[in-house]
XYZ file of C-alpha atoms in Angstrom:
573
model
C -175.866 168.392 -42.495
C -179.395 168.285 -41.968
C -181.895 169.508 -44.133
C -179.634 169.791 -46.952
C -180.362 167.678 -50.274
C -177.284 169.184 -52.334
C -174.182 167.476 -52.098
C -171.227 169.525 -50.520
C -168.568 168.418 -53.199
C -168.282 166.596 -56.089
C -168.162 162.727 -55.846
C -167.246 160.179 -57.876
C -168.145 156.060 -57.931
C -166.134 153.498 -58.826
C -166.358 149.450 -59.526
C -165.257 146.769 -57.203
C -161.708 145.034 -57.602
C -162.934 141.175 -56.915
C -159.544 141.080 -55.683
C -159.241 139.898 -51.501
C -157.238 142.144 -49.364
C -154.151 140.764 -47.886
C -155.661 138.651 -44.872
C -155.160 138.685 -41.012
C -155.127 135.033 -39.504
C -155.479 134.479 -35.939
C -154.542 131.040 -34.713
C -155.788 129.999 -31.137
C -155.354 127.138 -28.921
C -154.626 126.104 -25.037
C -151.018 125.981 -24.222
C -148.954 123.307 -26.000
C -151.297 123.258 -28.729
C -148.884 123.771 -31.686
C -149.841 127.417 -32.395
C -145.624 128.554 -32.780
C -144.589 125.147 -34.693
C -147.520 125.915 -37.462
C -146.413 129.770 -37.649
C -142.827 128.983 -37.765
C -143.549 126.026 -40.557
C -145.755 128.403 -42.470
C -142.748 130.835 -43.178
C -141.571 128.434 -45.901
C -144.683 129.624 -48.121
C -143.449 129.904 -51.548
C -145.914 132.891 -51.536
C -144.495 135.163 -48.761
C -141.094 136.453 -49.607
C -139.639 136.880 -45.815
C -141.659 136.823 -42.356
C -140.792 139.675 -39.494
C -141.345 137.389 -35.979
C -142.429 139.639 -33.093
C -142.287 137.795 -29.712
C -144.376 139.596 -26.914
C -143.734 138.015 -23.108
C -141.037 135.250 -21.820
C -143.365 132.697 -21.147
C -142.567 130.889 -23.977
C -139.447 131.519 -25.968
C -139.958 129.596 -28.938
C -139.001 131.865 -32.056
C -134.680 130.923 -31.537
C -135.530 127.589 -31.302
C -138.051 127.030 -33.786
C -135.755 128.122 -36.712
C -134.129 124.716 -37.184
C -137.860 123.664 -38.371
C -137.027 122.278 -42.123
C -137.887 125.033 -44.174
C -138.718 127.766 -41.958
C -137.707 131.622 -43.019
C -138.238 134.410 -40.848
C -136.291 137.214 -38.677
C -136.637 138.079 -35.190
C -137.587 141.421 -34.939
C -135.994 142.930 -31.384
C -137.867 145.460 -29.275
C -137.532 146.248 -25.244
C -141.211 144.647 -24.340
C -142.774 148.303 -24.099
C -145.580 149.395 -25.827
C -144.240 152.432 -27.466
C -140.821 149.801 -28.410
C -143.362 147.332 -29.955
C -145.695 149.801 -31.858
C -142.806 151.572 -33.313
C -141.336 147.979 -34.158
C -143.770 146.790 -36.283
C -143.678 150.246 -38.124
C -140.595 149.055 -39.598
C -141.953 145.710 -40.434
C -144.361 146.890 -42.466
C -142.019 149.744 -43.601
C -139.581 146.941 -45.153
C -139.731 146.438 -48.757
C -141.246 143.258 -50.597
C -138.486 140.109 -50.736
C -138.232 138.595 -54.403
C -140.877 140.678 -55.012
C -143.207 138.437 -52.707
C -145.300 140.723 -49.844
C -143.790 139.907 -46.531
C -145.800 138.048 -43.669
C -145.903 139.439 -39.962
C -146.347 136.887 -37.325
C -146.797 138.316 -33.481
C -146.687 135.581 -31.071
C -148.737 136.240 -28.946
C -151.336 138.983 -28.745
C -152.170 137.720 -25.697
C -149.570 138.716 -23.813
C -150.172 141.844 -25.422
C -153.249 142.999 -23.792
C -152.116 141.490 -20.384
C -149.562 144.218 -20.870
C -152.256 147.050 -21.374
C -154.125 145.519 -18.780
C -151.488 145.781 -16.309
C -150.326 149.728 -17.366
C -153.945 150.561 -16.541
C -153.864 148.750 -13.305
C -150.698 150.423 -12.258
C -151.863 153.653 -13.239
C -155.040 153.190 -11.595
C -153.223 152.035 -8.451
C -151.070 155.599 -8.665
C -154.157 157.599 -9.350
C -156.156 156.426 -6.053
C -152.511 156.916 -4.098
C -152.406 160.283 -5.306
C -156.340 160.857 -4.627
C -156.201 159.181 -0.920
C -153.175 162.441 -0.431
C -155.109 165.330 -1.521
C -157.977 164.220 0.736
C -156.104 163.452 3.748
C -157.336 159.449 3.745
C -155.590 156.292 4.082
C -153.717 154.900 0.755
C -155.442 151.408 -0.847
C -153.902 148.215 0.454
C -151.167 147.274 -1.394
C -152.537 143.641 -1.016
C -156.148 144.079 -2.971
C -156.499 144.753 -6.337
C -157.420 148.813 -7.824
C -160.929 148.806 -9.570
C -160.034 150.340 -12.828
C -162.135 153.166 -13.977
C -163.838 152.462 -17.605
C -161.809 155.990 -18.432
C -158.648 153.570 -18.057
C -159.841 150.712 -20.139
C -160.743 152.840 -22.746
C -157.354 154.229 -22.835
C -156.512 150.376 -22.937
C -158.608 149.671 -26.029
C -157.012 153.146 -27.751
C -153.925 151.393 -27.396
C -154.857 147.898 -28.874
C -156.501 150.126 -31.763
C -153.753 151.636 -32.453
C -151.581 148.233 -32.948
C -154.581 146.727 -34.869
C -154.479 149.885 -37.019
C -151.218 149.534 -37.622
C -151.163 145.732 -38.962
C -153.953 146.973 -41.227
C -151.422 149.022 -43.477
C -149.264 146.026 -44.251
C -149.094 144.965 -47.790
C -148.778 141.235 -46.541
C -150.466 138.292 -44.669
C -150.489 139.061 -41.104
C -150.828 135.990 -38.530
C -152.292 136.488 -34.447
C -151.097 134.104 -31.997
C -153.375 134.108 -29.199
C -154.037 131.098 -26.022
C -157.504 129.969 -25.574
C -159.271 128.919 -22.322
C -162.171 126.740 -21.373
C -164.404 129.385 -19.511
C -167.652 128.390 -17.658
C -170.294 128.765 -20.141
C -173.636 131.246 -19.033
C -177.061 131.828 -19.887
C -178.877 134.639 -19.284
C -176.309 136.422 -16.653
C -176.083 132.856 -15.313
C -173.702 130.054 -14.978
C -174.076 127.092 -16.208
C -172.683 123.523 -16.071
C -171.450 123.291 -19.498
C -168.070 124.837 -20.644
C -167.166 126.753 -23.948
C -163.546 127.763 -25.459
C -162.634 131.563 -25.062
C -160.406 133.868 -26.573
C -158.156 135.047 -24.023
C -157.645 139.286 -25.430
C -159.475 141.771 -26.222
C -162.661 141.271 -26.946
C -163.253 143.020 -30.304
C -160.323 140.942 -31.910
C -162.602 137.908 -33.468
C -164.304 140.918 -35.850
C -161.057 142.541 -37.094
C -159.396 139.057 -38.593
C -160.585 137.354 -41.890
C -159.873 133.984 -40.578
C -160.156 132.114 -37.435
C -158.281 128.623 -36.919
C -158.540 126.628 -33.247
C -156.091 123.886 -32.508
C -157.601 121.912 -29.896
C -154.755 119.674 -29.960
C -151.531 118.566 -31.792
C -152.723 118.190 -35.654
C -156.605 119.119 -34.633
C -157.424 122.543 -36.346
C -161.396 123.552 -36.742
C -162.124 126.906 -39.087
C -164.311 128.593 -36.759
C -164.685 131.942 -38.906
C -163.480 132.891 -41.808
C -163.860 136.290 -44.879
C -163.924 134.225 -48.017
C -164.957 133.056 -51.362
C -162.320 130.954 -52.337
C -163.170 128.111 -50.250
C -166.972 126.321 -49.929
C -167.945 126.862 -46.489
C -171.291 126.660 -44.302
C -171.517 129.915 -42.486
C -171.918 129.099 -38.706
C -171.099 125.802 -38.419
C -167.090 124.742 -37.197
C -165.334 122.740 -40.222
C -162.598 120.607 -39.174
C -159.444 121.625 -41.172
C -158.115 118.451 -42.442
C -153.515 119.165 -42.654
C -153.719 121.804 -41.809
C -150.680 124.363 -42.704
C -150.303 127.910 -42.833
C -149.877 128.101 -46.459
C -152.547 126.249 -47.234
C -155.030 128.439 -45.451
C -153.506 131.473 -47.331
C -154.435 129.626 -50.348
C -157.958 129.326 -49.302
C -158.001 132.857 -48.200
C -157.251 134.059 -51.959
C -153.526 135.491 -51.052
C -152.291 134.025 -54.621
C -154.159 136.981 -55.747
C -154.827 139.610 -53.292
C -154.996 143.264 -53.712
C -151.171 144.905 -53.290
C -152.845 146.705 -50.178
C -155.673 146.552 -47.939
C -158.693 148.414 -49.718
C -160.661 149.776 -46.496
C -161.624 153.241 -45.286
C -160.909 153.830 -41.555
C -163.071 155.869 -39.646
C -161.914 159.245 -38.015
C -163.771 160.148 -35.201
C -161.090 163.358 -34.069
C -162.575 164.575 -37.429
C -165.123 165.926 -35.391
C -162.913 168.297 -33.384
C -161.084 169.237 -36.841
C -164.544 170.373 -38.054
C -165.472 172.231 -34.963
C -162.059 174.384 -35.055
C -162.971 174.993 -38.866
C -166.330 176.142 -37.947
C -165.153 178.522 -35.493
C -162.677 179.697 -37.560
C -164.590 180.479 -39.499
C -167.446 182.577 -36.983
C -164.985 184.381 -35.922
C -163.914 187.071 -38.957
C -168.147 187.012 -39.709
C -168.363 187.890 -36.094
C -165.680 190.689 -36.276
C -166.740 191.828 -39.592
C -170.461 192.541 -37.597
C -169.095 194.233 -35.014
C -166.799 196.316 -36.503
C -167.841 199.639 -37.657
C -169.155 201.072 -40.734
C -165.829 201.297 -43.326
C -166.133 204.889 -44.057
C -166.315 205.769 -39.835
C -163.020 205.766 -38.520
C -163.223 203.265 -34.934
C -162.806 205.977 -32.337
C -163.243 204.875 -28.155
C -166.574 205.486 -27.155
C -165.221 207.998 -24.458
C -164.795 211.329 -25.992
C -162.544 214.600 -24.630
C -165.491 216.866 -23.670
C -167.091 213.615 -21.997
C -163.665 212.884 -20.339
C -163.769 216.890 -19.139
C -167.089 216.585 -18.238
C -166.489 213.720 -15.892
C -163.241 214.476 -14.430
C -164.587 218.051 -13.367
C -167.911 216.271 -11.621
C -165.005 214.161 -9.642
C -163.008 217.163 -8.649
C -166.079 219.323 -7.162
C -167.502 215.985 -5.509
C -168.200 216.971 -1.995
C -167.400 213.802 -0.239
C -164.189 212.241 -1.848
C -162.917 213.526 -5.054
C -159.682 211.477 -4.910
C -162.372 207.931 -4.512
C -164.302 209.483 -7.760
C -161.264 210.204 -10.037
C -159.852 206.299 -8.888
C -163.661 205.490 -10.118
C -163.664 207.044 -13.407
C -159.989 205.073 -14.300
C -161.451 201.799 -12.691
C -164.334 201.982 -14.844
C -163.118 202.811 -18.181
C -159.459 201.063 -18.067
C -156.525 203.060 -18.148
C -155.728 201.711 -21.920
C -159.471 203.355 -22.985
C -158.481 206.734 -20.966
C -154.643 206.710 -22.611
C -156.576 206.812 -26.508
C -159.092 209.811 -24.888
C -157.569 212.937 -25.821
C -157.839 216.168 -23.753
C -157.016 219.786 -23.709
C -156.351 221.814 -20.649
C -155.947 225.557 -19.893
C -152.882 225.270 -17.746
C -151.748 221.684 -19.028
C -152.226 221.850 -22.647
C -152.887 218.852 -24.346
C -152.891 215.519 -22.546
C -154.620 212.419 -22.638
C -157.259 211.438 -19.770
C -155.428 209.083 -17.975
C -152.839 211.851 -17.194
C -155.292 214.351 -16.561
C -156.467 212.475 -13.861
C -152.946 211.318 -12.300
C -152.334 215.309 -12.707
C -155.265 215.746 -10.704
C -154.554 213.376 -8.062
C -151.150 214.410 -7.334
C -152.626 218.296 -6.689
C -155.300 216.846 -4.487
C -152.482 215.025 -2.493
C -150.138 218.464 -2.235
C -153.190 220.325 -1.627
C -153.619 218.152 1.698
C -150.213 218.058 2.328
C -150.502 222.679 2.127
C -153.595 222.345 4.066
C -152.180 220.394 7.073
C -148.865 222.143 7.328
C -151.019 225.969 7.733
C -153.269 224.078 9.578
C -149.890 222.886 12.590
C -148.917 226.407 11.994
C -152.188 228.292 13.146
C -152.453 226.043 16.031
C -149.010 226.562 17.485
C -149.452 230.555 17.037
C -153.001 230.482 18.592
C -151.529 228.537 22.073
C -149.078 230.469 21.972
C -149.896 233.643 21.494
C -154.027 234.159 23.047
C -154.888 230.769 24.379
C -157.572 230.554 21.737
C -158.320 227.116 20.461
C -155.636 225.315 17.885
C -158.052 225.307 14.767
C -161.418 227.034 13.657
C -164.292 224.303 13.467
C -164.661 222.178 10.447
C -166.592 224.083 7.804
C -165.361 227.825 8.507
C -163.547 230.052 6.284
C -159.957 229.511 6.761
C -159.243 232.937 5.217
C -160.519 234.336 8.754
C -157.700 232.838 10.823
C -155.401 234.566 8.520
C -156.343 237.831 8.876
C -154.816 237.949 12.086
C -151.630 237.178 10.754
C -148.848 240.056 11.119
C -148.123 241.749 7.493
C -144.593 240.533 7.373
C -145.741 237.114 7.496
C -147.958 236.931 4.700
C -147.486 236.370 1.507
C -146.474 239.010 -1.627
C -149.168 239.759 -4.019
C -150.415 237.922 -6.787
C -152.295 236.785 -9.542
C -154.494 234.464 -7.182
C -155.841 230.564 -8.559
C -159.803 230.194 -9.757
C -162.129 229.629 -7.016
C -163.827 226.572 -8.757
C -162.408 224.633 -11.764
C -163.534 225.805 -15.246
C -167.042 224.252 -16.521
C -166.186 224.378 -20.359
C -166.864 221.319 -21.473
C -164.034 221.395 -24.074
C -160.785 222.648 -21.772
C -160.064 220.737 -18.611
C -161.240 221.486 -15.346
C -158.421 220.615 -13.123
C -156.725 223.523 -10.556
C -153.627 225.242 -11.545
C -150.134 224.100 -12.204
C -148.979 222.690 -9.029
C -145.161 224.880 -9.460
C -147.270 227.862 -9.457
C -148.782 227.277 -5.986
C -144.928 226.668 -4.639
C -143.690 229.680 -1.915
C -141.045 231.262 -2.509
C -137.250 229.490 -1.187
C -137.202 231.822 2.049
C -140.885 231.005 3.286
C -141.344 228.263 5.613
C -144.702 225.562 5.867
C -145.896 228.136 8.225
C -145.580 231.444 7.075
C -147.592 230.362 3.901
C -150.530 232.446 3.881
C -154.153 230.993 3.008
C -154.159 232.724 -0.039
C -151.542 230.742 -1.816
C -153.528 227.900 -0.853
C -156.016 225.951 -3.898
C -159.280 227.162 -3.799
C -160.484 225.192 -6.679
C -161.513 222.177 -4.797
C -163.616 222.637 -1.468
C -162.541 222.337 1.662
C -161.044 218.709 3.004
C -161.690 217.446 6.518
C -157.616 216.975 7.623
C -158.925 214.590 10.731
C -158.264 211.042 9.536
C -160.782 209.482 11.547
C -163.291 211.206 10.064
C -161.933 209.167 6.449
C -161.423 206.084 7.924
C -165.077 205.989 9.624
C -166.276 206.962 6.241
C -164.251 203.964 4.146
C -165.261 201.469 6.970
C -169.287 202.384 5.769
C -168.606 202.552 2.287
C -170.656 199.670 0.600
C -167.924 198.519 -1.980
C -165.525 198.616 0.846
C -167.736 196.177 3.015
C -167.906 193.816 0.108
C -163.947 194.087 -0.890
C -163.262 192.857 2.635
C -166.428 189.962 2.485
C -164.518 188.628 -0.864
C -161.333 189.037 0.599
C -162.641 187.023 3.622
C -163.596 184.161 1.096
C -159.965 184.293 -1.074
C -158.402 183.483 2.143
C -160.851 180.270 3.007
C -160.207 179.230 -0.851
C -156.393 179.938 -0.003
C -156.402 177.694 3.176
C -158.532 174.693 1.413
C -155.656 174.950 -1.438
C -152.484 175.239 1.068
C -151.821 178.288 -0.603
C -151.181 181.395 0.617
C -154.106 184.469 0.075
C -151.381 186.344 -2.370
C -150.507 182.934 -4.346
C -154.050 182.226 -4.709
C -154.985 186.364 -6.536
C -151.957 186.321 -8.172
C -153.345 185.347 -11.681
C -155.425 189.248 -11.223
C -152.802 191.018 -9.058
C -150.299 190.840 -11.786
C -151.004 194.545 -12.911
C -151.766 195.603 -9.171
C -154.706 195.695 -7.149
C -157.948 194.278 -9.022
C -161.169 196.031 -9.230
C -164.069 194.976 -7.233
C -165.821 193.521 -10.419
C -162.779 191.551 -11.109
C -162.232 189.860 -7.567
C -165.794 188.888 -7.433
C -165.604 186.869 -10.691
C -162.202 185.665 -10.095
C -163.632 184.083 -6.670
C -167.286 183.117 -8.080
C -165.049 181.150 -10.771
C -162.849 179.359 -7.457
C -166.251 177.946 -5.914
C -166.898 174.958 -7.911
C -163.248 174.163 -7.592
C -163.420 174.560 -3.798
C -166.931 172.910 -3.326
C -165.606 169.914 -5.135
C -162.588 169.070 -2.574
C -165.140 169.646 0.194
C -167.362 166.981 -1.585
C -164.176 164.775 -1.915
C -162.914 165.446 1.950
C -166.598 164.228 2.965
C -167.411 167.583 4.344
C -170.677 167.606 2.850
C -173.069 169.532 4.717
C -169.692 172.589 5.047
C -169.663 172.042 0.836
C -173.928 172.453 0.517
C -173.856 175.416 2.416
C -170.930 177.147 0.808
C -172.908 176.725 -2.475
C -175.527 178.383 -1.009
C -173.792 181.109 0.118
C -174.551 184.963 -1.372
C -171.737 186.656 -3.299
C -170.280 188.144 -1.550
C -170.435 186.430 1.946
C -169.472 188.623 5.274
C -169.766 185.211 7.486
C -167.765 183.421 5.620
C -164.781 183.152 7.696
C -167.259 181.930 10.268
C -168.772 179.117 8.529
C -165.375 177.750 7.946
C -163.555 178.524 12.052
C -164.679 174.952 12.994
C -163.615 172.963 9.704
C -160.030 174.876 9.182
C -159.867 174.400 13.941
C -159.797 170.641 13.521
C -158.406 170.018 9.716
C -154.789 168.631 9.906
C -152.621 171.347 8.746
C -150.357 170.746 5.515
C -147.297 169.385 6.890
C -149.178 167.224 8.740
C -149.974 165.527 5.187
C -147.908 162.803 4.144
């Protein structure tokens, strides 16, 4: 790492071998050149023990024929022509033991054929890939009759796979020999064609740099040494020898192979290292970063919500003028109902409980409360029609005790110890109204001969019109913004062919999300949704959407025309 002059570890250093490592040949040449004969004669080497033939394509066909050649030794190793078939194949070649205790040679005729194969998976698969692109956006398929341009994603895939082959031949204790055709190309200069012609290797590119010798037959009996990884033989470095009889075993004697190293000495390099390193790091961050946060070892972790703070704030919700039921909802939305269930609580007519059932006891009195409040409320307007014409219900705001009064004796209700007018303000017992079975009337009593007294005083007086509440949630701020990023969910729902309730089901699984929750969950959709607008060509719809605020009330707007005269899903073939 940077700045650092002290080594990690502990090395060590240690003196060459002089020994060569067990070479890879590749012999080249046009077609009809000789390349199979001089493999197939070269199996008779007294210094290989037995050669393992792979034969890639069925162009040729020469490696059942070629074993009547005087001398020859080798075994046709079988595979079904797929990659996976041929990579796993050549495992077991250099898996099998040493013959007579000679290292065995691998011959693969030819590699060639080989990387037309790669070539032609990532051709296919780019061919699939734009097929599956042109149906997502609604566009016409590529012609079957022109050729796919193949993303440089693909031919690196193509080049893993070679590499992995390569890598592969590189852990065999024995000679390895490439068969590969050779083409006169046009030659160029400078980007440019030229008139002259020059001889080219027909795979992948990188193959000339991974062999330690390179043989060309231009014709029957004509070999030239065009490269070669050696001290055993005198050569000229860039200049092309002719190889007077030429034979396989005698280039393996110029190569050193009488005395090669058992295996190939050479250190590959590991580039998914990286990632190992980079999940060691942050294993590593992460039990310094928890042993920072966490608290002091002699302080017990405790939530940062404590009971008299939990009182404290449940009894501001209950004597909230407006809507207590909205500011209770608040207090559980904001602190999590897991955080409220570790808060513990006493109460005066509940005993102990934790917060989150303080407050569901609270709501449920709030809701009978309403339910009390409307029955008495039917009641006193069917006795007032009936009985003096008066109107059905005193104004909004009066003391409902004063209707009562009126009532005859026999209707009204038995004495009593009476509830509290206003919850209890001590900060360490709860402030919710009475036990709700107190506040039941007796079996005989109907909804309307309860009197007003039996009714809760603790929490003030709620409007029973429901237009009054729904004129009030229609104004409420969050409420406008729940519906603006509801709006959006269902444009990102149509552009998906999802439905709204498919598209928030990764935050509805525990029931309706906060507000907070549903406006990250939809800020994190955008990109996703911007990008198939970029793809459909709807590029002046996607540059506006990324401008729009969070959340937007127009949205549905913006997006009438596009969704009016998009072909619908079915309609996609």
């Amino acid at each position: 790492m940077p700045g650092t002059t002290t080594p990690i570890r502990e090395r060590r250093s240690r003196k060459p071998t002089n020994l060569p490592n067990p070479p890879m040949m590749l012999l080249v040449g046009p077609e009809k050149s000789g390349k199979s004969y001089e493999a197939a004669a070269g199996t008779g080497s007294d210094l290989i023990g037995m050669t393992y033939w792979f034969e890639i394509g069925g162009s040729e066909g020469t490696a059942d024929y070629y074993g009547r050649i005087k001398g020859a030794r080798y075994e046709i190793v079988e595979h079904n022509g797929t990659y996976q078939d041929i990579l796993d194949a050549i495992r077991w070649a250099v898996a099998q033991p040493p013959v007579d205790g000679k290292p065995n040679m691998i011959v693969v005729d030819n590699v060639s054929v080989l990387w037309d194969m790669l070539s032609d998976e990532q051709a296919l698969y780019a061919r699939r890939r734009a097929e599956r692109k042109a149906q997502e956006n609604r566009h016409r398929g590529p012609n079957p009759d022109l050729p796919v341009t193949v993303d440089p994603d693909l031919w690196n895939r193509a080049k893993d796979r070679w590499g992995e082959i390569l890598w592969m031949l590189r852990r065999h204790s024995g000679p390895t020999l490439l068969l590969a055709r050779q083409e006169m190309v046009t030659a160029f200069e400078n980007d440019k064609p030229t008139r002259d012609k020059t001889r080219k290797i027909k795979a992948e590119k990188n193959l000339p740099a991974a062999v330690d010798a390179i043989v060309e037959l231009h014709a029957l009996g004509e070999a030239y040494l065009t490269g070669v990884r050696t001290l055993h033989w005198d050569v000229t470095p860039g200049q092309v020898e002719k190889f007077e009889n030429f034979s396989i075993d005698a280039l393996l004697r110029r190569l050193g192979f009488h005395e090669a190293a058992a295996t190939r000495q050479v250190t590959e390099a590991r580039p998914e290292a990286y990632l190992q390193e980079q999940e060691q790091q942050r294993a590593q961050q992460q039990p310094q970063q928890r042993r920072q946060d966490a608290p002091p070892a002699q302080q017990p972790q405790q939530p940062a919500l404590t009971g008299p703070e939990a009182v404290k704030m449940i009894h501001a919700a209950l004597t909230d003028e407006n809507n207590p039921e909205e500011c209770l909802r608040a207090i559980r939305e904001e602190w999590g109902i897991r955080t409220l269930q570790q808060v513990p609580t006493v109460t005066k007519m509940w005993g102990e409980l934790n917060a989150n059932d303080l407050i569901s006891r609270c709501l449920d009195h709030i809701e009978k409360a309403k339910k009390d409040k409307n029955g008495d409320n039917e009641s006193g307007s069917q006795h007032g029609q009936a009985g003096t014409g008066t109107p059905p219900s005193p104004p909004a705001g009066q003391d409902q005790a004063r209707e009562h009064r009126e009532t005859p004796p026999e209707q009204q209700a038995p004495a009593g110890p009476q509830p509290e007018q206003t919850p209890p303000e001590d900060e360490q017992s709860a402030p919710p109204p009475p036990d709700p079975q107190t506040e039941e009337p007796p079996p005989a009593e109907s909804p309307e001969d309860t009197s007003a007294a039996e009714e809760p005083q603790d929490l003030p007086p709620q409007q029973p019109a429901k237009k009054a509440r729904v004129r009030k949630s229609a104004t409420d701020p969050k409420e406008i913004a729940r519906r603006g990023l509801l709006e959006e969910a269902d444009v990102q729902a149509k552009l998906r062919f999802i439905t709204v309730g498919e598209h928030l089901g990764p935050i509805s699984a525990e029931g309706e999300p906060g507000l907070g929750q549903l406006r990250d969950f939809i800020q994190a959709q955008r990109p996703e949704a911007i990008s198939f607008l970029m793809e459909a060509g709807e590029t002046t719809l996607a540059d506006v959407y990324r401008r729009a605020p969070m959340p937007d009330l127009g949205i549905a707007r913006k997006f009438a025309d596009y969704f009016n005269r998009a072909p619908s899903s079915s309609e996609v073939t």
